[in-house]
PDB file of C-alpha atoms in Angstrom:
ATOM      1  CA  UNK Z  20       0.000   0.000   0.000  1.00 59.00           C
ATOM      2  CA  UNK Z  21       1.309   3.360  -0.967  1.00 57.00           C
ATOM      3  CA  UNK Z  22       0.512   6.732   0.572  1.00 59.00           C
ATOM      4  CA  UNK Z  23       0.566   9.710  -1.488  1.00 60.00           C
ATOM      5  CA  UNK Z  24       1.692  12.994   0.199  1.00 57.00           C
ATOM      6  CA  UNK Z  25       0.382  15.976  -1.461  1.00 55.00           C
ATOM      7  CA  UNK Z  26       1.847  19.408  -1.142  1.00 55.00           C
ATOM      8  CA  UNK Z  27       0.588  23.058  -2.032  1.00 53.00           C
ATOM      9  CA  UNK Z  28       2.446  25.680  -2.771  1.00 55.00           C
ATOM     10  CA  UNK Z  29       0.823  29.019  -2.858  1.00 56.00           C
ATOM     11  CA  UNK Z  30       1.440  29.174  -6.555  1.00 61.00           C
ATOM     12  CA  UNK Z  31      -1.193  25.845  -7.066  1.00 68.00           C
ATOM     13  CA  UNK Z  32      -3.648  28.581  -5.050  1.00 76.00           C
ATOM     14  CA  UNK Z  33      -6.537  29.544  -7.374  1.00 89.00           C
ATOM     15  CA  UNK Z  34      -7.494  33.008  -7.930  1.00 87.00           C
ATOM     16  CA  UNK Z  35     -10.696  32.321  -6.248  1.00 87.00           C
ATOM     17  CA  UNK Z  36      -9.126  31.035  -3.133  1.00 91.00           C
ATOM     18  CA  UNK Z  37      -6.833  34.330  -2.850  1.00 92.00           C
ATOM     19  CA  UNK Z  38      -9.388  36.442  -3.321  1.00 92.00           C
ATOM     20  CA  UNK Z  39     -11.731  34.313  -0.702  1.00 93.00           C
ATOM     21  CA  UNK Z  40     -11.371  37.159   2.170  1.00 92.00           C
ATOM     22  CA  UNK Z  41     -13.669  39.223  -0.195  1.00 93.00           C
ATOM     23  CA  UNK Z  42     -16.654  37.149  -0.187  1.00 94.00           C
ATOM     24  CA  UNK Z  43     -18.206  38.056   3.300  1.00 95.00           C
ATOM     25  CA  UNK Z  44     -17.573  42.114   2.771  1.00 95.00           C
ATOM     26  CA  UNK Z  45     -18.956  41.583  -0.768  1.00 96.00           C
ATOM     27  CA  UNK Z  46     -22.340  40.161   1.013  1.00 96.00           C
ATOM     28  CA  UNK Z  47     -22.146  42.612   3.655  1.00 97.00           C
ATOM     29  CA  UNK Z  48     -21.850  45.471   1.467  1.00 97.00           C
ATOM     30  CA  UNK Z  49     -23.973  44.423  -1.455  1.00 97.00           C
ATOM     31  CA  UNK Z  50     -27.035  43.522   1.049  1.00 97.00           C
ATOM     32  CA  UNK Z  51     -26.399  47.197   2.303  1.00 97.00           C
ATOM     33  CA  UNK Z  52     -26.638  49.252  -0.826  1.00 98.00           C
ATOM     34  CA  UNK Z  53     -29.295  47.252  -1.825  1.00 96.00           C
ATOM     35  CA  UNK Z  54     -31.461  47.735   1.151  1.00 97.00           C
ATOM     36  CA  UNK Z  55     -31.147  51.449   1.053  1.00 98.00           C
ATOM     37  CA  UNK Z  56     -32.962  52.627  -2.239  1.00 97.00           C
ATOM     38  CA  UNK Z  57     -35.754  50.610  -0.599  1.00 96.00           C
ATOM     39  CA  UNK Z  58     -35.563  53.119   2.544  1.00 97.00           C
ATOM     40  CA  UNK Z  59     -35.018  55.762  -0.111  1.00 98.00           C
ATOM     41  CA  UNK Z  60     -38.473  55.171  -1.663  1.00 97.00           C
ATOM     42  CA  UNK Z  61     -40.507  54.863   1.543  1.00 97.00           C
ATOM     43  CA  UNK Z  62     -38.932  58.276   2.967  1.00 97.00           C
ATOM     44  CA  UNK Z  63     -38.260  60.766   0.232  1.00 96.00           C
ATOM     45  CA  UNK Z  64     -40.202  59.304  -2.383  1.00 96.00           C
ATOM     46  CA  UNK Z  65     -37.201  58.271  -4.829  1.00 97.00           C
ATOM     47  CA  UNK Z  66     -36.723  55.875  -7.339  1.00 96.00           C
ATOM     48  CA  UNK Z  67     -40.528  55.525  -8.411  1.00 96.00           C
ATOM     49  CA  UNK Z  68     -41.527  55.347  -4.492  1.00 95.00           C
ATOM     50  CA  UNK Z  69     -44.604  56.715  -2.627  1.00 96.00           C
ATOM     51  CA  UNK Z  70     -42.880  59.116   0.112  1.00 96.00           C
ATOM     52  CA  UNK Z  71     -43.671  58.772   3.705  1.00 95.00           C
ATOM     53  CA  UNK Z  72     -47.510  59.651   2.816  1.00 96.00           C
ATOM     54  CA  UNK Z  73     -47.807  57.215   0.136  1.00 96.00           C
ATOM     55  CA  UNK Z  74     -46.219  54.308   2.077  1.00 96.00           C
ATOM     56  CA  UNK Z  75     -48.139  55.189   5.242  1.00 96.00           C
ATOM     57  CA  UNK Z  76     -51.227  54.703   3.426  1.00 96.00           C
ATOM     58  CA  UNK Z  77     -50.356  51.755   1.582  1.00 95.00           C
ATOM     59  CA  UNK Z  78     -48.538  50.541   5.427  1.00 95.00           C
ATOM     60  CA  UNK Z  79     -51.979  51.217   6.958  1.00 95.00           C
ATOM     61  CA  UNK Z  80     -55.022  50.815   4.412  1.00 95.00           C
ATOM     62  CA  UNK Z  81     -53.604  47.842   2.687  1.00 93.00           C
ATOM     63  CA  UNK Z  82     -51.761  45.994   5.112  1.00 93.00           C
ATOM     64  CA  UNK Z  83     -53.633  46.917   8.467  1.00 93.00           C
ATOM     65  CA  UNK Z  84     -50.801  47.878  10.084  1.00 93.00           C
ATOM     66  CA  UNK Z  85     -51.666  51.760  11.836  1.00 95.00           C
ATOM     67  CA  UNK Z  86     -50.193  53.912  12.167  1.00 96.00           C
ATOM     68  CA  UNK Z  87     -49.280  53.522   9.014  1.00 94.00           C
ATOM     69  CA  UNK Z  88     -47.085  56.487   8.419  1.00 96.00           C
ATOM     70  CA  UNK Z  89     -45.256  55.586  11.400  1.00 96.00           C
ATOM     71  CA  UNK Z  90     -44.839  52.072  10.411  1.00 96.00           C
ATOM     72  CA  UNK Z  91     -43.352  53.413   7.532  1.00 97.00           C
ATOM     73  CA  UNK Z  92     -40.757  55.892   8.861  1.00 98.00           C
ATOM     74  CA  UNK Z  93     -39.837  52.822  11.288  1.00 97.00           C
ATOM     75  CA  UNK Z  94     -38.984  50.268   8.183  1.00 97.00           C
ATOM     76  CA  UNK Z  95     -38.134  53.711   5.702  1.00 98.00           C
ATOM     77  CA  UNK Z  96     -35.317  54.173   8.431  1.00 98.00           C
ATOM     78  CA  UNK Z  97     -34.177  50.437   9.369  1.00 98.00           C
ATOM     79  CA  UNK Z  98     -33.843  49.710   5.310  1.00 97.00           C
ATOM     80  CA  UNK Z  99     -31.988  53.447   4.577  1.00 98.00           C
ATOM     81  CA  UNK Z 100     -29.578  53.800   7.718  1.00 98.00           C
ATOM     82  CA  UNK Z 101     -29.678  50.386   9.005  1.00 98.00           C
ATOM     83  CA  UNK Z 102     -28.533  49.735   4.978  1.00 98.00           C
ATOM     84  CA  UNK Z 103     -25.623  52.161   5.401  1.00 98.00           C
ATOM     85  CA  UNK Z 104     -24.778  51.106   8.900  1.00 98.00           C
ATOM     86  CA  UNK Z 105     -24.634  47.677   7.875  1.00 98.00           C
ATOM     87  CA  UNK Z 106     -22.252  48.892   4.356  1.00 98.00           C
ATOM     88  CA  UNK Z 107     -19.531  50.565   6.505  1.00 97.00           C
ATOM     89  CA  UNK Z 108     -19.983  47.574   9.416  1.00 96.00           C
ATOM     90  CA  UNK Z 109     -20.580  49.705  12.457  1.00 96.00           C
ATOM     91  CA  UNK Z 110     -23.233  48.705  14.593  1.00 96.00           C
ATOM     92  CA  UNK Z 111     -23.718  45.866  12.166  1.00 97.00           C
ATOM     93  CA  UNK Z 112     -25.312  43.025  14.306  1.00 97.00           C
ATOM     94  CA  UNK Z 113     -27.938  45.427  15.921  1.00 97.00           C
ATOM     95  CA  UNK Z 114     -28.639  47.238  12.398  1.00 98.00           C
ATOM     96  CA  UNK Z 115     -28.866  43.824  10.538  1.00 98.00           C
ATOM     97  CA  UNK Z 116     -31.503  42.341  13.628  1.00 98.00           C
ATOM     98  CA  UNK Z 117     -33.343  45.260  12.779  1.00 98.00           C
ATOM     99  CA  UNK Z 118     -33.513  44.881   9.114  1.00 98.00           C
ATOM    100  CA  UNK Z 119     -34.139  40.907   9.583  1.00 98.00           C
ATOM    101  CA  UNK Z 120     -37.026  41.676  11.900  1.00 97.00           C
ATOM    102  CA  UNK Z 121     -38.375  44.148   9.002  1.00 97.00           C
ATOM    103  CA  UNK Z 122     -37.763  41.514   6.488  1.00 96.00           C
ATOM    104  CA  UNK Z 123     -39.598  38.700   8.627  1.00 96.00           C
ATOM    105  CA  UNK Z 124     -42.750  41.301   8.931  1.00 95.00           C
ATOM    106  CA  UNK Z 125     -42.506  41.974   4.659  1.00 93.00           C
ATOM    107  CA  UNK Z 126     -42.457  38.297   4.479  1.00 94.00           C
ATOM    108  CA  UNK Z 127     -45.440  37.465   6.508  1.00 94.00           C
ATOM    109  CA  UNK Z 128     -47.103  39.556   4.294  1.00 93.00           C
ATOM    110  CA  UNK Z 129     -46.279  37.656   0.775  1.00 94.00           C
ATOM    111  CA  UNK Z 130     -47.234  34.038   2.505  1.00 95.00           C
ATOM    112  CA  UNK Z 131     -50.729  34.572   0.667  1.00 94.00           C
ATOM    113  CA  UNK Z 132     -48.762  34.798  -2.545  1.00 95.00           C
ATOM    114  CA  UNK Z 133     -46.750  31.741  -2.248  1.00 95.00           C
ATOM    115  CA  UNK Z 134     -43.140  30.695  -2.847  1.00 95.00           C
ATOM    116  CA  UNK Z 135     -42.522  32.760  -6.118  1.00 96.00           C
ATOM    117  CA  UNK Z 136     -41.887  36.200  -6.306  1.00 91.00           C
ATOM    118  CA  UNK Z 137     -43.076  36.988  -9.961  1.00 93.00           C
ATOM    119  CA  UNK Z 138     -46.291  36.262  -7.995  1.00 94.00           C
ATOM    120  CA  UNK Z 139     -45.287  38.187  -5.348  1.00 91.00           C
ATOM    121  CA  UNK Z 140     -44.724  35.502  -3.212  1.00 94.00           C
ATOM    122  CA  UNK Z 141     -41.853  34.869  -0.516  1.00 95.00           C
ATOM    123  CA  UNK Z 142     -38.482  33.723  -2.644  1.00 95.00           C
ATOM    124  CA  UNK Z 143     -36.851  37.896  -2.540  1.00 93.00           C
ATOM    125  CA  UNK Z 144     -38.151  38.677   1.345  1.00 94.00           C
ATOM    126  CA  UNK Z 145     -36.660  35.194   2.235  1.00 96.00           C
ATOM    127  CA  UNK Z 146     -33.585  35.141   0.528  1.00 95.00           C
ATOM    128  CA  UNK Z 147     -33.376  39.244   2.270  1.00 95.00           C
ATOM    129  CA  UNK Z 148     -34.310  37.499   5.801  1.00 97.00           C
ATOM    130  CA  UNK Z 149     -31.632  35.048   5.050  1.00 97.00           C
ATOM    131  CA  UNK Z 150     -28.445  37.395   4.293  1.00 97.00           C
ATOM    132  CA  UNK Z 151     -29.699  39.924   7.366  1.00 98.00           C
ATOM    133  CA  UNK Z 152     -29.693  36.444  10.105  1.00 98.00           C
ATOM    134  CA  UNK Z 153     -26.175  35.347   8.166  1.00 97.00           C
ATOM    135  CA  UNK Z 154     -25.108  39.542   9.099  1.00 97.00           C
ATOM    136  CA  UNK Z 155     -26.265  39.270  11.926  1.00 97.00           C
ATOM    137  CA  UNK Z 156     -24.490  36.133  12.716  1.00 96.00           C
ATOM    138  CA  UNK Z 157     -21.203  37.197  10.854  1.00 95.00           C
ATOM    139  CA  UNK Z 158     -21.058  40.734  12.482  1.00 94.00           C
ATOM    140  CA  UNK Z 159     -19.050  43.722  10.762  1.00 94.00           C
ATOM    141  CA  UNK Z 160     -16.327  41.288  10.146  1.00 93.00           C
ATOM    142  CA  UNK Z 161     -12.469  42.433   9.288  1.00 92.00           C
ATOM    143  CA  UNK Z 162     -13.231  45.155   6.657  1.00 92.00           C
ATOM    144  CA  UNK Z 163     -15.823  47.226   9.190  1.00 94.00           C
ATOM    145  CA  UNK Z 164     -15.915  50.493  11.390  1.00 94.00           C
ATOM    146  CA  UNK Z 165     -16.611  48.230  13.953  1.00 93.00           C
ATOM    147  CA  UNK Z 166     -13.474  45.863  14.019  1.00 92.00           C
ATOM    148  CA  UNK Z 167     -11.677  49.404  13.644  1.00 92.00           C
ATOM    149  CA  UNK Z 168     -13.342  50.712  16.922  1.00 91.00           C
ATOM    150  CA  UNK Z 169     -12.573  47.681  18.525  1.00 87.00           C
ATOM    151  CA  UNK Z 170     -16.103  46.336  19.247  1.00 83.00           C
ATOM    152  CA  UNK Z 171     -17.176  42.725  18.846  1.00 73.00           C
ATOM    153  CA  UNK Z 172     -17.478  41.969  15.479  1.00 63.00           C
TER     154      UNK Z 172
END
C-alpha cells in the first residue's frame, strides 16, 4: 500500500481562493446598498416610491398595520440607515436584527402569494431574511468600522 503525500504551494492557489477574504464584505456590502434605495423610496419618495404619505397609506389601508405612516418611517429608516450602517460595518449586528425583523414582517405579508416572487410571493423577502440572520451572525467582520473601533465583530 502506498501513501501519497500531497503538497501546495501558494502558486497551485486559485485566484478564487486568494481572493476568498472578499466574499463576506462583498455580502455585507452588497445587502447594504441594496437595502437602502428601498428606505429611499418609503422616505423621500425616490426611485418611483410613494414618500412617507404614500407608504403610510399603503402601510396602513392595505396591510392593516396603523399607524401607518409611522410604520413606515420605522422600516423607511431600518432599510436606509440600518442599509448604510450595515455597508460601513458599524453597529452591524444590531442594524442587521433590525432589518431581519423588518424583512420577517414583509415576508409574513407575501405568505398569501406563495413561494414565487413573480407572484409576489416569498423567494426575494426570504432570501433578504436570510443574508440579514447570516449579518447578523457574521457581524461587521475584518473590513468594518466596527473591528476598527474595537467592538465585537
Amino acid at each position: 500500500m502506498t501513501t501519497q503525500t500531497s503538497t501546495t504551494s501558494t502558486s497551485d492557489v486559485g485566484a478564487a481562493d486568494k481572493l476568498a477574504f472578499l466574499a463576506y464584505p462583498l455580502v455585507r456590502v452588497t445587502t447594504g446598498l441594496l437595502l437602502m434605495p428601498h428606505g429611499a423610496q418609503k422616505l423621500f419618495g425616490w426611485f418611483g416610491g410613494y414618500g412617507l404619505s404614500g407608504t403610510g397609506a399603503y402601510f396602513g389601508d392595505t396591510l392593516g398595520m396603523e399607524p401607518g405612516v409611522l410604520f413606515a418611517l420605522l422600516a423607511g429608516l431600518i432599510e436606509f440607515v440600518g442599509g448604510l450602517a450595515i455597508v460601513l460595518g458599524v453597529l452591524t449586528r444590531p442594524a442587521a436584527l433590525a432589518a431581519a425583523v423588518l424583512l420577517a414582517v414583509a415576508l409574513s405579508t407575501h405568505i398569501p402569494n406563495g413561494f414565487f416572487w413573480t407572484n409576489g410571493g416569498v423567494e426575494y423577502p426570504l432570501m433578504w431574511l436570510s443574508l440579514t440572520i447570516a449579518i447578523v451572525l457574521g457581524g461587521g467582520g475584518a473590513y468594518s468600522v466596527d473591528k476598527r473601533l474595537g467592538m465585537p465583530v
